[in-house]
Amino acid sequence: MPVEVRLPTVLREHAGGQASVRANGATVGEVFEDLVRQFPRLADRVVTSEGTLHKFVNVYRNDDDVRFLQHLETTVVDDDVISILPAVAGG
Amino acid sequence: MLRLGRSAYLAMLAHALDDIPLEACGLMAAPLGANSGEVGTVYRCRNAAASARVYELNSLDYLHADRDADARGLQITGVYHSHTHTEAWPSPTDVDQAPDPDWHYVVISLRHPEPVLRSFRIVDGTISEEDVSVEEVAEEK
Protein backbone atom coordinates (compact mmCIF):
# COMPACT_ATOMS: atom_id res chain seq x y z
CA MET A 1 0.00 0.00 0.00
CA PRO A 2 1.50 3.35 -0.93
CA VAL A 3 1.30 5.86 1.87
CA GLU A 4 2.74 9.28 2.45
CA VAL A 5 5.44 9.58 5.11
CA ARG A 6 6.04 13.05 6.48
CA LEU A 7 9.52 13.68 7.84
CA PRO A 8 10.63 16.20 10.46
CA THR A 9 13.26 18.73 9.39
CA VAL A 10 15.99 16.86 11.24
CA LEU A 11 15.52 13.75 9.07
CA ARG A 12 15.02 15.44 5.71
CA GLU A 13 18.71 15.67 4.97
CA HIS A 14 18.78 11.86 5.03
CA ALA A 15 15.99 11.68 2.45
CA GLY A 16 17.25 13.98 -0.25
CA GLY A 17 15.86 17.07 1.47
CA GLN A 18 12.27 15.97 0.98
CA ALA A 19 9.60 16.82 3.56
CA SER A 20 7.34 14.02 2.42
CA VAL A 21 8.04 10.73 0.66
CA ARG A 22 6.00 7.75 -0.57
CA ALA A 23 6.59 4.29 0.83
CA ASN A 24 4.88 0.91 0.68
CA GLY A 25 3.79 -1.57 3.31
CA ALA A 26 0.80 -3.13 5.03
CA THR A 27 1.93 -1.98 8.47
CA VAL A 28 3.81 1.02 9.84
CA GLY A 29 6.82 -1.25 10.38
CA GLU A 30 6.80 -2.39 6.76
CA VAL A 31 6.47 1.18 5.58
CA PHE A 32 9.56 2.09 7.60
CA GLU A 33 11.45 -0.89 6.15
CA ASP A 34 10.62 0.38 2.67
CA LEU A 35 11.65 3.88 3.72
CA VAL A 36 15.08 2.62 4.77
CA ARG A 37 15.41 0.67 1.49
CA GLN A 38 14.87 3.94 -0.35
CA PHE A 39 16.93 6.06 2.02
CA PRO A 40 19.52 3.89 3.78
CA ARG A 41 20.71 6.83 5.89
CA LEU A 42 17.38 6.75 7.75
CA ALA A 43 18.37 3.36 9.22
CA ASP A 44 18.32 3.36 13.06
CA ARG A 45 16.84 6.86 13.19
CA VAL A 46 13.20 5.89 13.63
CA VAL A 47 13.31 2.19 14.42
CA THR A 48 16.04 0.81 16.69
CA SER A 49 18.25 -2.12 15.73
CA GLU A 50 16.07 -4.15 18.14
CA GLY A 51 13.09 -3.37 15.94
CA THR A 52 11.23 -1.00 18.25
CA LEU A 53 10.31 2.65 17.86
CA HIS A 54 12.97 5.04 19.09
CA LYS A 55 12.09 6.58 22.44
CA PHE A 56 12.55 10.14 21.22
CA VAL A 57 10.33 9.74 18.17
CA ASN A 58 6.55 9.94 17.93
CA VAL A 59 4.76 8.36 14.99
CA TYR A 60 1.24 9.13 13.91
CA ARG A 61 -1.04 7.31 11.49
CA ASN A 62 -3.24 10.19 10.39
CA ASP A 63 -4.35 11.64 13.77
CA ASP A 64 -3.51 8.62 15.93
CA ASP A 65 -0.32 7.99 17.87
CA VAL A 66 0.73 4.45 16.88
CA ARG A 67 1.85 3.81 20.48
CA PHE A 68 -1.88 3.82 21.31
CA LEU A 69 -2.61 1.52 18.38
CA GLN A 70 -0.41 -1.48 17.63
CA HIS A 71 2.98 0.27 17.47
CA LEU A 72 4.88 -0.90 14.39
CA GLU A 73 2.23 -3.55 13.74
CA THR A 74 -0.37 -0.82 13.14
CA THR A 75 -1.96 -1.46 9.76
CA VAL A 76 -2.06 1.14 7.01
CA VAL A 77 -4.25 1.53 3.94
CA ASP A 78 -3.77 3.51 0.75
CA ASP A 79 -3.45 7.22 1.27
CA ASP A 80 -2.88 7.06 5.01
CA VAL A 81 -0.41 9.68 6.16
CA ILE A 82 2.34 8.55 8.51
CA SER A 83 3.99 11.44 10.37
CA ILE A 84 7.30 11.14 12.18
CA LEU A 85 7.91 13.80 14.83
CA PRO A 86 10.76 14.21 17.27
CA ALA A 87 9.74 14.13 20.92
CA VAL A 88 10.34 17.69 22.15
CA ALA A 89 10.94 18.06 25.85
CA GLY A 90 13.18 19.77 28.36
CA GLY A 91 13.36 21.36 31.75
CA MET B 1 20.16 35.34 14.66
CA LEU B 2 16.50 35.16 15.55
CA ARG B 3 14.36 37.82 13.91
CA LEU B 4 10.93 37.69 15.50
CA GLY B 5 7.80 39.22 14.12
CA ARG B 6 6.30 41.47 16.72
CA SER B 7 3.11 39.43 17.11
CA ALA B 8 5.12 36.20 17.39
CA TYR B 9 7.24 37.76 20.14
CA LEU B 10 4.21 39.02 22.05
CA ALA B 11 2.40 35.70 21.60
CA MET B 12 5.28 33.83 23.22
CA LEU B 13 5.45 36.20 26.19
CA ALA B 14 1.66 36.08 26.60
CA HIS B 15 1.70 32.29 26.54
CA ALA B 16 4.47 32.13 29.14
CA LEU B 17 2.49 34.46 31.42
CA ASP B 18 -0.86 32.72 30.81
CA ASP B 19 0.48 29.34 31.88
CA ILE B 20 1.98 30.41 35.21
CA PRO B 21 2.64 28.45 37.44
CA LEU B 22 3.36 25.82 34.78
CA GLU B 23 6.02 25.88 32.09
CA ALA B 24 4.58 26.89 28.73
CA CYS B 25 5.86 25.49 25.42
CA GLY B 26 5.23 25.93 21.74
CA LEU B 27 6.74 25.86 18.27
CA MET B 28 8.05 28.58 15.99
CA ALA B 29 7.76 28.65 12.21
CA ALA B 30 9.54 30.50 9.41
CA PRO B 31 8.66 30.73 5.72
CA LEU B 32 9.97 27.78 3.72
CA GLY B 33 13.14 28.80 1.96
CA ALA B 34 13.73 31.81 4.21
CA ASN B 35 16.33 31.89 6.93
CA SER B 36 15.16 29.59 9.75
CA GLY B 37 15.36 32.51 12.19
CA GLU B 38 12.73 34.60 10.37
CA VAL B 39 9.99 33.59 12.79
CA GLY B 40 6.64 35.24 12.09
CA THR B 41 4.34 32.53 13.42
CA VAL B 42 4.19 30.62 16.68
CA TYR B 43 2.03 27.71 17.75
CA ARG B 44 0.97 27.28 21.35
CA CYS B 45 1.23 23.67 22.38
CA ARG B 46 0.09 21.94 25.54
CA ASN B 47 2.71 20.93 28.06
CA ALA B 48 1.94 17.22 28.38
CA ALA B 49 4.01 17.14 31.58
CA ALA B 50 1.84 19.92 33.13
CA SER B 51 4.77 20.83 35.35
CA ALA B 52 6.46 23.93 36.73
CA ARG B 53 9.88 22.35 36.19
CA VAL B 54 9.79 20.43 32.91
CA TYR B 55 7.95 20.47 29.65
CA GLU B 56 6.96 17.85 27.17
CA LEU B 57 5.46 19.21 24.00
CA ASN B 58 2.10 17.54 23.28
CA SER B 59 2.85 15.56 20.15
CA LEU B 60 -0.64 15.88 18.66
CA ASP B 61 -0.32 19.66 18.97
CA TYR B 62 3.02 19.36 17.18
CA LEU B 63 1.39 17.32 14.43
CA HIS B 64 -1.33 19.93 13.93
CA ALA B 65 1.17 22.79 13.98
CA ASP B 66 3.32 21.00 11.44
CA ARG B 67 0.36 20.44 9.11
CA ASP B 68 -0.78 24.03 9.42
CA ALA B 69 2.73 25.29 8.76
CA ASP B 70 3.03 23.05 5.72
CA ALA B 71 -0.30 24.27 4.31
CA ARG B 72 0.86 27.88 4.69
CA GLY B 73 4.30 27.47 3.16
CA LEU B 74 6.06 27.58 6.52
CA GLN B 75 8.24 25.13 8.37
CA ILE B 76 8.85 24.51 12.05
CA THR B 77 12.27 25.90 12.91
CA GLY B 78 12.32 26.00 16.67
CA VAL B 79 10.71 25.58 20.04
CA TYR B 80 10.10 27.98 22.92
CA HIS B 81 9.42 27.28 26.55
CA SER B 82 9.29 29.21 29.79
CA HIS B 83 11.32 28.93 32.96
CA THR B 84 9.11 30.15 35.74
CA HIS B 85 11.79 30.43 38.44
CA THR B 86 15.17 30.20 36.73
CA GLU B 87 17.21 32.20 34.25
CA ALA B 88 16.65 32.17 30.48
CA TRP B 89 19.40 29.64 29.83
CA PRO B 90 18.96 26.05 28.57
CA SER B 91 18.92 23.51 31.39
CA PRO B 92 20.92 20.26 31.12
CA THR B 93 17.64 18.52 30.22
CA ASP B 94 17.04 21.03 27.43
CA VAL B 95 20.46 20.26 25.99
CA ASP B 96 20.13 16.49 26.34
CA GLN B 97 16.79 16.46 24.62
CA ALA B 98 17.33 19.07 21.89
CA PRO B 99 16.04 17.21 18.84
CA ASP B 100 17.36 19.28 15.96
CA PRO B 101 20.70 21.11 15.55
CA ASP B 102 19.11 23.45 12.99
CA TRP B 103 16.42 24.64 15.38
CA HIS B 104 16.30 27.80 17.44
CA TYR B 105 15.71 27.21 21.15
CA VAL B 106 13.96 30.10 22.89
CA VAL B 107 13.77 30.27 26.66
CA ILE B 108 11.57 32.85 28.39
CA SER B 109 12.45 33.51 32.00
CA LEU B 110 9.78 34.77 34.36
CA ARG B 111 12.16 35.03 37.27
CA HIS B 112 12.42 38.81 37.15
CA PRO B 113 9.68 41.48 37.16
CA GLU B 114 9.89 41.69 33.35
CA PRO B 115 9.99 38.55 31.18
CA VAL B 116 13.39 37.88 29.56
CA LEU B 117 13.50 36.13 26.19
CA ARG B 118 16.75 34.67 24.86
CA SER B 119 17.52 32.32 21.99
CA PHE B 120 20.10 29.57 21.59
CA ARG B 121 21.44 27.04 19.13
CA ILE B 122 22.23 23.64 20.59
CA VAL B 123 24.59 21.52 18.49
CA ASP B 124 26.12 18.29 19.80
CA GLY B 125 25.46 19.34 23.38
CA THR B 126 27.07 22.76 22.97
CA ILE B 127 24.97 25.84 23.72
CA SER B 128 25.56 29.09 21.86
CA GLU B 129 23.43 32.14 22.41
CA GLU B 130 22.25 34.11 19.38
CA ASP B 131 21.00 37.66 18.98
CA VAL B 132 17.29 38.28 19.03
CA SER B 133 15.58 41.15 17.29
CA VAL B 134 11.89 41.95 17.26
CA GLU B 135 10.58 43.53 14.13
CA GLU B 136 7.88 43.64 11.55
CA VAL B 137 8.08 40.61 9.27
CA ALA B 138 5.51 39.06 6.98
CA GLU B 139 2.63 38.20 9.27
CA GLU B 140 -0.34 35.99 8.79
CA LYS B 141 -3.22 37.70 7.05
Short mmCIF file of C-alpha atoms in Angstrom, two decimals, chain B residues 58-122:
data_model
loop_
_atom_site.label_atom_id
_atom_site.label_comp_id
_atom_site.label_asym_id
_atom_site.label_seq_id
_atom_site.Cartn_x
_atom_site.Cartn_y
_atom_site.Cartn_z
CA ASN B 58 2.10 17.54 23.28
CA SER B 59 2.85 15.56 20.15
CA LEU B 60 -0.64 15.88 18.66
CA ASP B 61 -0.32 19.66 18.97
CA TYR B 62 3.02 19.36 17.18
CA LEU B 63 1.39 17.32 14.43
CA HIS B 64 -1.33 19.93 13.93
CA ALA B 65 1.17 22.79 13.98
CA ASP B 66 3.32 21.00 11.44
CA ARG B 67 0.36 20.44 9.11
CA ASP B 68 -0.78 24.03 9.42
CA ALA B 69 2.73 25.29 8.76
CA ASP B 70 3.03 23.05 5.72
CA ALA B 71 -0.30 24.27 4.31
CA ARG B 72 0.86 27.88 4.69
CA GLY B 73 4.30 27.47 3.16
CA LEU B 74 6.06 27.58 6.52
CA GLN B 75 8.24 25.13 8.37
CA ILE B 76 8.85 24.51 12.05
CA THR B 77 12.27 25.90 12.91
CA GLY B 78 12.32 26.00 16.67
CA VAL B 79 10.71 25.58 20.04
CA TYR B 80 10.10 27.98 22.92
CA HIS B 81 9.42 27.28 26.55
CA SER B 82 9.29 29.21 29.79
CA HIS B 83 11.32 28.93 32.96
CA THR B 84 9.11 30.15 35.74
CA HIS B 85 11.79 30.43 38.44
CA THR B 86 15.17 30.20 36.73
CA GLU B 87 17.21 32.20 34.25
CA ALA B 88 16.65 32.17 30.48
CA TRP B 89 19.40 29.64 29.83
CA PRO B 90 18.96 26.05 28.57
CA SER B 91 18.92 23.51 31.39
CA PRO B 92 20.92 20.26 31.12
CA THR B 93 17.64 18.52 30.22
CA ASP B 94 17.04 21.03 27.43
CA VAL B 95 20.46 20.26 25.99
CA ASP B 96 20.13 16.49 26.34
CA GLN B 97 16.79 16.46 24.62
CA ALA B 98 17.33 19.07 21.89
CA PRO B 99 16.04 17.21 18.84
CA ASP B 100 17.36 19.28 15.96
CA PRO B 101 20.70 21.11 15.55
CA ASP B 102 19.11 23.45 12.99
CA TRP B 103 16.42 24.64 15.38
CA HIS B 104 16.30 27.80 17.44
CA TYR B 105 15.71 27.21 21.15
CA VAL B 106 13.96 30.10 22.89
CA VAL B 107 13.77 30.27 26.66
CA ILE B 108 11.57 32.85 28.39
CA SER B 109 12.45 33.51 32.00
CA LEU B 110 9.78 34.77 34.36
CA ARG B 111 12.16 35.03 37.27
CA HIS B 112 12.42 38.81 37.15
CA PRO B 113 9.68 41.48 37.16
CA GLU B 114 9.89 41.69 33.35
CA PRO B 115 9.99 38.55 31.18
CA VAL B 116 13.39 37.88 29.56
CA LEU B 117 13.50 36.13 26.19
CA ARG B 118 16.75 34.67 24.86
CA SER B 119 17.52 32.32 21.99
CA PHE B 120 20.10 29.57 21.59
CA ARG B 121 21.44 27.04 19.13
CA ILE B 122 22.23 23.64 20.59
#
